[in-house]
Amino acid sequence: MGAAAAGTWRLGDLTVNRLGFGAMRLTSTADGRPSDGARAIGVLRRAVELGVDHIDTASFYVSDLRSANELINSALGGPYPDNLVITTKVGPGKDANGEWTPAARPDQLRGQVEENLRQLGRDHLDVVNLRVHAADSVAERFGVLAELRGAGLIRHLGVSNVRAHQLAEAMAIAPVVCVQNRYGLGIRGDDELLAECGRLGIAFVPFFAIVGSRTAAIGAGGGTAAPGEEAEVVGEVARAHGASPAQIRLAWTLHRGPHVLAIPGTGDPDHLEANIAAGAIRLSPAELARLDGLGALAG
Ligand SMILES: NC(=O)c1ccc[n+]([C@@H]2O[C@H](COP(=O)([O-])OP(=O)(O)OC[C@H]3O[C@@H](n4cnc5c(N)ncnc54)[C@H](OP(=O)(O)O)[C@@H]3O)[C@@H](O)[C@H]2O)c1
């Protein structure tokens, strides 16, 4: 069944498989060297073959030699599959030296949208998230994106790294189809926001669902270096399913609600297959209770 095994959700009028793909890991190796372009293109094409129809990207996912958007365009463009939904994000940027630039001013957002259009080779963007850094007002920046949506450059809007009041502020300006925040086993600060998105019918799209709170701690074979009880419980559940801890972490997020989408990031073809297979894992009520109970440890 591939990526369809976890079912579908809607982003506005676009229906996607809940198991998608995050493009951030395509551009460099774990030690920071530029990735092998042919391997990255192979991962993207295989993802689509396996049923992935939702890819998360950004123009600032770049290394010295690679751009995630350009890899996506080379691998899947000309023409793109009709059902493929590409979600990108604006707000942060990188300069020509690959250094992060401060969050875009409202008047810079159009340029960022156009940069995504150029790199992806599209005449409109399916979903654009406003990625914010602070808890301040999103109204002016989201208003600019709403205007670009009205002009036909963007089909649907989302928000990323937001608090509940910022989601409410954005929703008062234009429809919001997704919230993309850091969330997973060990990072449970958005439990309430996830539930609120479910009540509102908005997709909740966690990033770092595999790496959890330990962004550099993935070990060989899909293990994690999470210490203590969390690693122990995840490991036991994984063994019971003949799965890896990474797969259980992904499967757990998908069990948080039908509106939760997965966008695991990888440049590794074997990890891609494993991540997509995780969409078919069904956790029992007892396993869910054990994993959910770890939230209390996360603090
Ligand atoms: N909105 C935002 O601010 C924001 C921030 C960060 C990321 N994102 C998006 O969210 C996506 C997911 O985040 P992420 O890629 O940083 O983190 P992730 O999906 O939690 O984990 C990716 C890391 O885990 C490894 N990995 C992936 N599958 C694995 C498996 N089956 N077994 C063992 N290791 C595995 C990857 O290395 P390998 O390449 O070696 O597999 C990579 O180091 C990104 O790709 C990006 O699209 C959004």
CSV table of N, CA and C and ligand atoms in Angstrom, one decimal, residues 21-25 30 56-57 61 89 131 160-161 180-181 206-212 215 218-219 221-223 244 246-247 263-268 270-272 274-275, ligand 1:
chain,number,residue,atom,x,y,z
A,21,PHE,N,6.8,13.4,2.8
A,21,PHE,CA,8.3,13.4,2.7
A,21,PHE,C,8.8,14.8,3.0
A,22,GLY,N,9.8,14.9,3.8
A,22,GLY,CA,10.4,16.2,4.1
A,22,GLY,C,11.8,16.3,3.3
A,23,ALA,N,12.0,17.4,2.6
A,23,ALA,CA,13.1,17.5,1.7
A,23,ALA,C,14.4,18.1,2.3
A,24,MET,N,14.3,18.4,3.6
A,24,MET,CA,15.5,19.1,4.2
A,24,MET,C,16.8,18.3,4.2
A,25,ARG,N,16.6,17.0,4.3
A,25,ARG,CA,17.8,16.2,4.4
A,25,ARG,C,18.4,15.7,3.1
A,30,ALA,N,25.1,13.7,6.6
A,30,ALA,CA,25.0,14.0,8.1
A,30,ALA,C,26.2,14.9,8.5
A,56,ASP,N,7.4,18.3,1.6
A,56,ASP,CA,7.6,19.6,2.3
A,56,ASP,C,9.0,20.1,1.9
A,57,THR,N,9.1,21.4,1.5
A,57,THR,CA,10.4,21.9,1.1
A,57,THR,C,10.6,23.4,1.5
A,61,TYR,N,16.5,25.3,1.9
A,61,TYR,CA,17.1,24.0,2.1
A,61,TYR,C,18.2,23.8,1.1
A,89,LYS,N,7.9,26.9,2.5
A,89,LYS,CA,7.7,27.9,3.6
A,89,LYS,C,8.5,29.1,3.3
A,131,ARG,N,6.7,30.8,8.1
A,131,ARG,CA,7.5,30.2,9.2
A,131,ARG,C,7.9,31.4,10.1
A,160,SER,N,3.8,28.1,10.5
A,160,SER,CA,4.8,27.1,11.1
A,160,SER,C,5.5,27.8,12.2
A,161,ASN,N,5.8,26.9,13.3
A,161,ASN,CA,6.5,27.4,14.5
A,161,ASN,C,5.6,28.4,15.3
A,180,GLN,N,2.6,23.7,10.9
A,180,GLN,CA,3.8,22.8,10.9
A,180,GLN,C,4.7,23.2,12.1
A,181,ASN,N,4.7,22.4,13.1
A,181,ASN,CA,5.5,22.7,14.3
A,181,ASN,C,6.3,21.5,14.7
A,206,PRO,N,3.9,17.6,12.1
A,206,PRO,CA,5.1,17.7,13.0
A,206,PRO,C,6.4,17.6,12.2
A,207,PHE,N,7.4,18.5,12.6
A,207,PHE,CA,8.7,18.2,12.1
A,207,PHE,C,9.6,17.8,13.3
A,208,PHE,N,10.7,17.0,13.0
A,208,PHE,CA,11.5,16.4,14.0
A,208,PHE,C,10.8,15.2,14.7
A,209,ALA,N,9.8,14.6,14.0
A,209,ALA,CA,9.1,13.5,14.6
A,209,ALA,C,10.1,12.3,14.9
A,210,ILE,N,11.1,12.1,14.0
A,210,ILE,CA,12.0,11.0,14.2
A,210,ILE,C,13.1,11.4,15.2
A,211,VAL,N,13.8,12.6,15.0
A,211,VAL,CA,14.9,12.9,15.8
A,211,VAL,C,14.4,13.4,17.2
A,212,GLY,N,13.1,13.7,17.3
A,212,GLY,CA,12.6,14.1,18.6
A,212,GLY,C,13.3,15.3,19.2
A,215,THR,N,18.2,16.3,18.3
A,215,THR,CA,18.3,16.5,16.8
A,215,THR,C,19.5,15.8,16.2
A,218,ILE,N,20.4,10.3,16.1
A,218,ILE,CA,20.0,9.1,15.5
A,218,ILE,C,21.2,8.2,15.3
A,219,GLY,N,21.0,7.0,15.8
A,219,GLY,CA,22.1,6.0,15.7
A,219,GLY,C,22.0,5.1,14.5
A,221,GLY,N,21.1,2.0,12.1
A,221,GLY,CA,20.0,1.0,12.1
A,221,GLY,C,18.7,1.6,12.6
A,222,GLY,N,18.6,2.9,12.7
A,222,GLY,CA,17.3,3.5,13.1
A,222,GLY,C,17.1,3.6,14.5
A,223,GLY,N,18.2,3.3,15.3
A,223,GLY,CA,18.0,3.5,16.8
A,223,GLY,C,18.1,5.0,17.2
A,244,SER,N,11.9,-0.5,13.5
A,244,SER,CA,12.9,0.3,14.2
A,244,SER,C,12.3,1.3,15.1
A,246,ALA,N,12.8,4.5,14.9
A,246,ALA,CA,12.4,5.6,14.1
A,246,ALA,C,11.0,5.3,13.5
A,247,GLN,N,10.7,4.1,13.1
A,247,GLN,CA,9.4,3.8,12.6
A,247,GLN,C,8.3,4.0,13.6
A,263,ILE,N,6.0,14.1,7.7
A,263,ILE,CA,7.0,14.5,6.7
A,263,ILE,C,8.4,14.1,7.0
A,264,PRO,N,8.7,12.8,7.2
A,264,PRO,CA,10.0,12.4,7.6
A,264,PRO,C,11.0,12.8,6.6
A,265,GLY,N,12.2,13.3,7.1
A,265,GLY,CA,13.2,13.7,6.2
A,265,GLY,C,14.3,12.7,6.1
A,266,THR,N,14.8,12.4,4.9
A,266,THR,CA,15.9,11.5,4.7
A,266,THR,C,16.5,11.6,3.3
A,267,GLY,N,17.8,11.3,3.3
A,267,GLY,CA,18.5,11.3,2.0
A,267,GLY,C,18.9,9.8,1.7
A,268,ASP,N,18.4,8.9,2.5
A,268,ASP,CA,18.9,7.5,2.5
A,268,ASP,C,17.7,6.6,1.9
A,270,ASP,N,17.2,3.5,2.0
A,270,ASP,CA,16.6,2.5,2.9
A,270,ASP,C,15.7,3.1,4.0
A,271,HIS,N,16.2,4.3,4.5
A,271,HIS,CA,15.3,5.0,5.5
A,271,HIS,C,14.0,5.4,4.8
A,272,LEU,N,14.1,5.8,3.6
A,272,LEU,CA,12.8,6.2,2.9
A,272,LEU,C,11.8,5.0,2.9
A,274,ALA,N,11.7,2.5,4.9
A,274,ALA,CA,11.3,2.2,6.3
A,274,ALA,C,10.3,3.2,6.7
A,275,ASN,N,10.5,4.5,6.4
A,275,ASN,CA,9.6,5.5,6.9
A,275,ASN,C,8.2,5.3,6.2
B,1,LIG,N1,8.9,24.3,9.7
B,1,LIG,C1,10.2,24.1,10.1
B,1,LIG,O1,10.7,25.0,10.8
B,1,LIG,C2,10.9,22.9,9.9
B,1,LIG,C3,12.1,22.7,10.6
B,1,LIG,C4,12.8,21.5,10.3
B,1,LIG,C5,12.4,20.6,9.4
B,1,LIG,N2,11.2,20.8,8.7
B,1,LIG,C6,10.7,19.9,7.7
B,1,LIG,O2,10.4,18.7,8.4
B,1,LIG,C7,11.0,17.6,7.8
B,1,LIG,C8,11.3,16.6,8.9
B,1,LIG,O3,12.3,17.1,9.7
B,1,LIG,P1,13.8,16.5,9.8
B,1,LIG,O4,14.1,15.9,8.4
B,1,LIG,O5,14.7,17.6,10.3
B,1,LIG,O6,13.7,15.4,10.9
B,1,LIG,P2,13.1,14.0,11.1
B,1,LIG,O7,12.3,13.6,10.0
B,1,LIG,O8,12.7,13.9,12.5
B,1,LIG,O9,14.5,13.1,11.1
B,1,LIG,C9,15.4,13.2,10.0
B,1,LIG,C10,16.7,12.6,10.5
B,1,LIG,O10,16.5,11.2,10.9
B,1,LIG,C11,17.3,10.4,10.0
B,1,LIG,N3,16.3,9.4,9.6
B,1,LIG,C12,15.3,9.5,8.7
B,1,LIG,N4,14.6,8.3,8.6
B,1,LIG,C13,15.3,7.4,9.4
B,1,LIG,C14,15.1,6.1,9.7
B,1,LIG,N5,14.1,5.4,9.1
B,1,LIG,N6,15.9,5.5,10.5
B,1,LIG,C15,17.0,6.1,11.1
B,1,LIG,N7,17.2,7.4,10.8
B,1,LIG,C16,16.3,8.1,10.0
B,1,LIG,C17,17.7,11.3,8.8
B,1,LIG,O11,19.0,10.9,8.4
B,1,LIG,P3,19.2,10.1,7.0
B,1,LIG,O12,19.2,11.2,5.9
B,1,LIG,O13,20.5,9.5,7.1
B,1,LIG,O14,18.1,9.1,6.9
B,1,LIG,C18,17.8,12.6,9.5
B,1,LIG,O15,19.0,12.8,10.2
B,1,LIG,C19,12.2,18.2,7.1
B,1,LIG,O16,12.8,17.3,6.1
B,1,LIG,C20,11.7,19.5,6.6
B,1,LIG,O17,11.0,19.2,5.4
B,1,LIG,C21,10.5,22.0,9.0
